[in-house]
Short mmCIF file of C-alpha atoms in Angstrom, two decimals:
data_model
loop_
_atom_site.label_atom_id
_atom_site.label_comp_id
_atom_site.label_asym_id
_atom_site.label_seq_id
_atom_site.Cartn_x
_atom_site.Cartn_y
_atom_site.Cartn_z
CA MET A 30 -1.74 2.55 25.39
CA PRO A 31 -2.09 2.58 21.49
CA SER A 32 -4.26 -0.22 20.14
CA MET A 33 -3.45 -2.70 17.40
CA TYR A 34 -6.15 -0.67 15.49
CA SER A 35 -4.36 2.81 15.83
CA PHE A 36 -1.24 1.44 14.75
CA SER A 37 -2.56 -0.33 11.65
CA VAL A 38 -5.77 1.02 9.96
CA PRO A 39 -5.10 4.55 10.49
CA VAL A 40 -1.46 4.13 9.12
CA PHE A 41 -2.84 2.40 6.13
CA GLN A 42 -5.46 4.96 5.58
CA ARG A 43 -2.45 7.38 5.54
CA GLY A 44 -0.24 5.50 3.15
CA LEU A 45 -2.75 4.88 0.42
CA GLN A 46 -3.75 8.50 0.65
CA ASN A 47 -0.25 9.15 -0.18
CA LEU A 48 -0.05 6.91 -2.93
CA SER A 49 -3.33 8.81 -4.11
CA ALA A 50 -1.44 12.20 -4.10
CA TYR A 51 1.25 10.62 -6.20
CA LEU A 52 -1.27 9.46 -9.03
CA ASP A 53 -1.99 13.71 -8.80
CA ARG A 54 1.60 13.95 -9.39
CA ILE A 55 1.72 11.78 -11.94
CA GLU A 56 -1.12 12.90 -14.35
CA ALA A 57 0.28 16.76 -13.73
CA TYR A 58 3.75 15.65 -14.64
CA ALA A 59 2.48 13.68 -17.76
CA ALA A 60 0.63 16.63 -19.09
CA GLU A 61 3.35 19.14 -18.54
CA LYS A 62 6.28 16.72 -20.07
CA ASP A 63 3.83 15.51 -22.64
CA ILE A 64 4.02 11.96 -22.23
CA GLU A 65 1.37 9.10 -21.43
CA PRO A 66 0.71 8.60 -17.74
CA ASN A 67 0.87 4.85 -18.49
CA GLU A 68 4.16 4.82 -19.34
CA LEU A 69 5.10 6.19 -15.76
CA ILE A 70 2.35 3.37 -14.60
CA ALA A 71 4.55 0.51 -16.33
CA ALA A 72 7.93 2.01 -14.77
CA ARG A 73 10.13 -0.21 -12.98
CA LEU A 74 13.28 0.55 -11.21
CA PHE A 75 14.91 -2.87 -12.33
CA ASP A 76 14.02 -5.36 -14.94
CA ASP A 77 13.26 -8.06 -12.43
CA MET A 78 11.00 -5.72 -9.87
CA LEU A 79 7.01 -5.03 -10.40
CA PRO A 80 6.62 -1.89 -12.14
CA LEU A 81 4.74 1.10 -10.52
CA SER A 82 1.35 -0.60 -10.80
CA GLY A 83 2.28 -3.68 -8.84
CA GLN A 84 3.48 -1.41 -6.09
CA PHE A 85 0.34 0.31 -5.76
CA GLN A 86 -1.09 -3.33 -5.91
CA ARG A 87 1.22 -4.97 -3.31
CA ALA A 88 0.52 -1.99 -0.83
CA SER A 89 -3.20 -2.46 -0.71
CA ASP A 90 -2.91 -5.94 -0.92
CA THR A 91 -0.60 -5.60 2.55
CA ALA A 92 -3.28 -3.13 3.99
CA LYS A 93 -6.36 -5.09 3.25
CA LEU A 94 -5.12 -8.38 3.84
CA THR A 95 -3.14 -7.37 7.23
CA ILE A 96 -6.21 -6.11 8.58
CA SER A 97 -8.42 -9.16 7.67
CA ARG A 98 -5.76 -11.61 9.11
CA LEU A 99 -6.05 -9.78 12.69
CA ALA A 100 -9.52 -8.75 12.73
CA GLY A 101 -10.56 -12.17 11.51
CA ILE A 102 -12.64 -10.89 8.64
CA ASP A 103 -12.63 -11.40 4.54
CA ALA A 104 -10.83 -8.82 2.46
CA PRO A 105 -12.07 -8.02 -1.05
CA ARG A 106 -10.23 -9.64 -3.76
CA PHE A 107 -8.44 -7.46 -6.49
CA GLU A 108 -7.66 -8.78 -9.87
CA ASP A 109 -4.18 -7.24 -10.02
CA ASN A 110 -4.96 -5.84 -13.56
CA GLU A 111 -4.61 -2.28 -12.94
CA THR A 112 -2.66 -0.53 -15.64
CA THR A 113 -3.82 3.42 -16.01
CA VAL A 114 -3.96 6.28 -13.05
CA ALA A 115 -7.82 5.48 -12.97
CA ASP A 116 -7.56 1.66 -12.32
CA LEU A 117 -4.97 2.65 -9.62
CA ARG A 118 -7.48 5.10 -8.07
CA GLU A 119 -10.38 2.75 -8.02
CA ARG A 120 -8.26 0.15 -6.47
CA LEU A 121 -7.22 2.46 -3.55
CA LYS A 122 -10.56 3.73 -3.05
CA LYS A 123 -11.74 0.26 -2.88
CA THR A 124 -8.78 -0.54 -0.46
CA GLN A 125 -9.78 2.45 1.73
CA ASP A 126 -13.68 1.52 1.56
CA PHE A 127 -12.80 -2.07 3.22
CA LEU A 128 -10.54 0.01 6.04
CA ALA A 129 -13.14 2.28 6.63
CA THR A 130 -15.54 -0.48 7.58
CA VAL A 131 -13.17 -2.03 10.63
CA THR A 132 -13.62 -0.62 13.96
CA PRO A 133 -11.28 -0.69 16.82
CA GLU A 134 -13.77 -3.66 18.28
CA ALA A 135 -12.88 -5.74 15.66
CA MET A 136 -9.38 -5.30 16.36
CA GLU A 137 -9.45 -6.50 19.86
CA GLY A 138 -7.55 -9.39 20.82
CA SER A 139 -5.73 -9.30 17.38
CA ALA A 140 -2.08 -8.68 19.23
CA GLU A 141 -2.24 -12.03 20.56
CA ARG A 142 -4.23 -13.59 17.33
CA GLU A 143 -1.99 -16.19 15.20
CA VAL A 144 -1.31 -15.31 11.77
CA THR A 145 0.05 -18.03 9.20
CA ILE A 146 1.58 -16.54 5.92
CA SER A 147 3.63 -18.14 3.38
CA PRO A 148 5.68 -15.38 1.29
CA GLY A 149 7.60 -17.36 -1.33
CA GLY A 150 6.19 -20.51 -0.22
CA ASN A 151 8.00 -20.06 3.25
CA LYS A 152 5.29 -20.86 6.00
CA THR A 153 5.75 -18.13 8.82
CA VAL A 154 3.26 -18.15 12.20
CA PHE A 155 3.41 -14.74 14.02
CA LYS A 156 1.29 -13.35 16.88
CA GLY A 157 -0.64 -10.67 15.80
CA GLU A 158 1.47 -7.90 17.13
CA ASP A 159 4.66 -9.24 16.08
CA TYR A 160 3.01 -9.82 12.45
CA LEU A 161 2.02 -6.18 11.93
CA ALA A 162 5.39 -4.80 13.54
CA LYS A 163 7.83 -7.12 11.70
CA PHE A 164 6.36 -8.00 8.66
CA ALA A 165 2.94 -6.24 7.43
CA LEU A 166 3.86 -2.42 8.36
CA PRO A 167 7.57 -2.87 6.91
CA ASN A 168 6.26 -4.52 3.52
CA PHE A 169 3.60 -1.83 3.39
CA PHE A 170 6.01 0.68 3.54
CA PHE A 171 8.63 -0.98 1.18
CA HIS A 172 5.99 -0.87 -1.79
CA ILE A 173 5.39 2.59 -1.02
CA THR A 174 9.48 3.36 -1.01
CA THR A 175 9.65 1.61 -3.95
CA ALA A 176 7.05 3.71 -5.94
CA HIS A 177 8.56 6.78 -4.63
CA GLY A 178 11.80 5.57 -6.22
CA ILE A 179 10.23 4.76 -9.44
CA LEU A 180 8.68 7.82 -9.55
CA ARG A 181 11.67 9.93 -8.74
CA SER A 182 14.03 7.90 -11.02
CA ARG A 183 11.51 9.14 -13.72
CA GLY A 184 12.25 12.53 -12.96
CA LEU A 185 9.18 13.28 -10.88
CA PRO A 186 9.49 16.31 -8.52
CA VAL A 187 8.82 14.40 -5.60
CA GLY A 188 10.97 14.41 -2.10
CA LYS A 189 10.49 13.28 1.64
CA MET A 190 7.60 15.42 2.32
CA THR A 191 5.99 14.04 -0.62
CA TYR A 192 6.26 10.69 0.75
CA LEU A 193 5.40 11.81 4.40
CA GLY A 194 2.05 13.40 3.25
CA PRO A 195 0.36 16.19 4.64
CA PHE A 196 0.35 16.22 8.55
CA ALA A 197 -3.29 17.23 9.09
#
């Protein structure tokens, strides 16, 4: 039977790898179109939404905070001050490095662990399994999807297979 570990850590690792591949595409597209990559990093779908950098930050936060809550360990803290491709690469690397320290054993019992969060000031209590399935994973993929949408709206040649990433 699949474990909480198998439905979380590898899923987050893959999503973060795909975000890293988007950074490669940003650099290539910016060079081809003779624009500053930072213009894309600051791009938004709508004025009241986070910019691309914010989408990367929230995906990173969701991955590391979900695992820390489920495993009962401390997550690294990041400043949310990334404004360049290099900054975002470093953030993704630090998040991946943290995820690599988590073992399946650290996640044992996490399906039943109580997780309390307060999004928008609204306190919500979940069992670990529900937190992962009904909040954390949808939130993680919301931010990756929004990042994809921002890049697509700016003309980058990204599609469904870019979003899904390599299957190997």
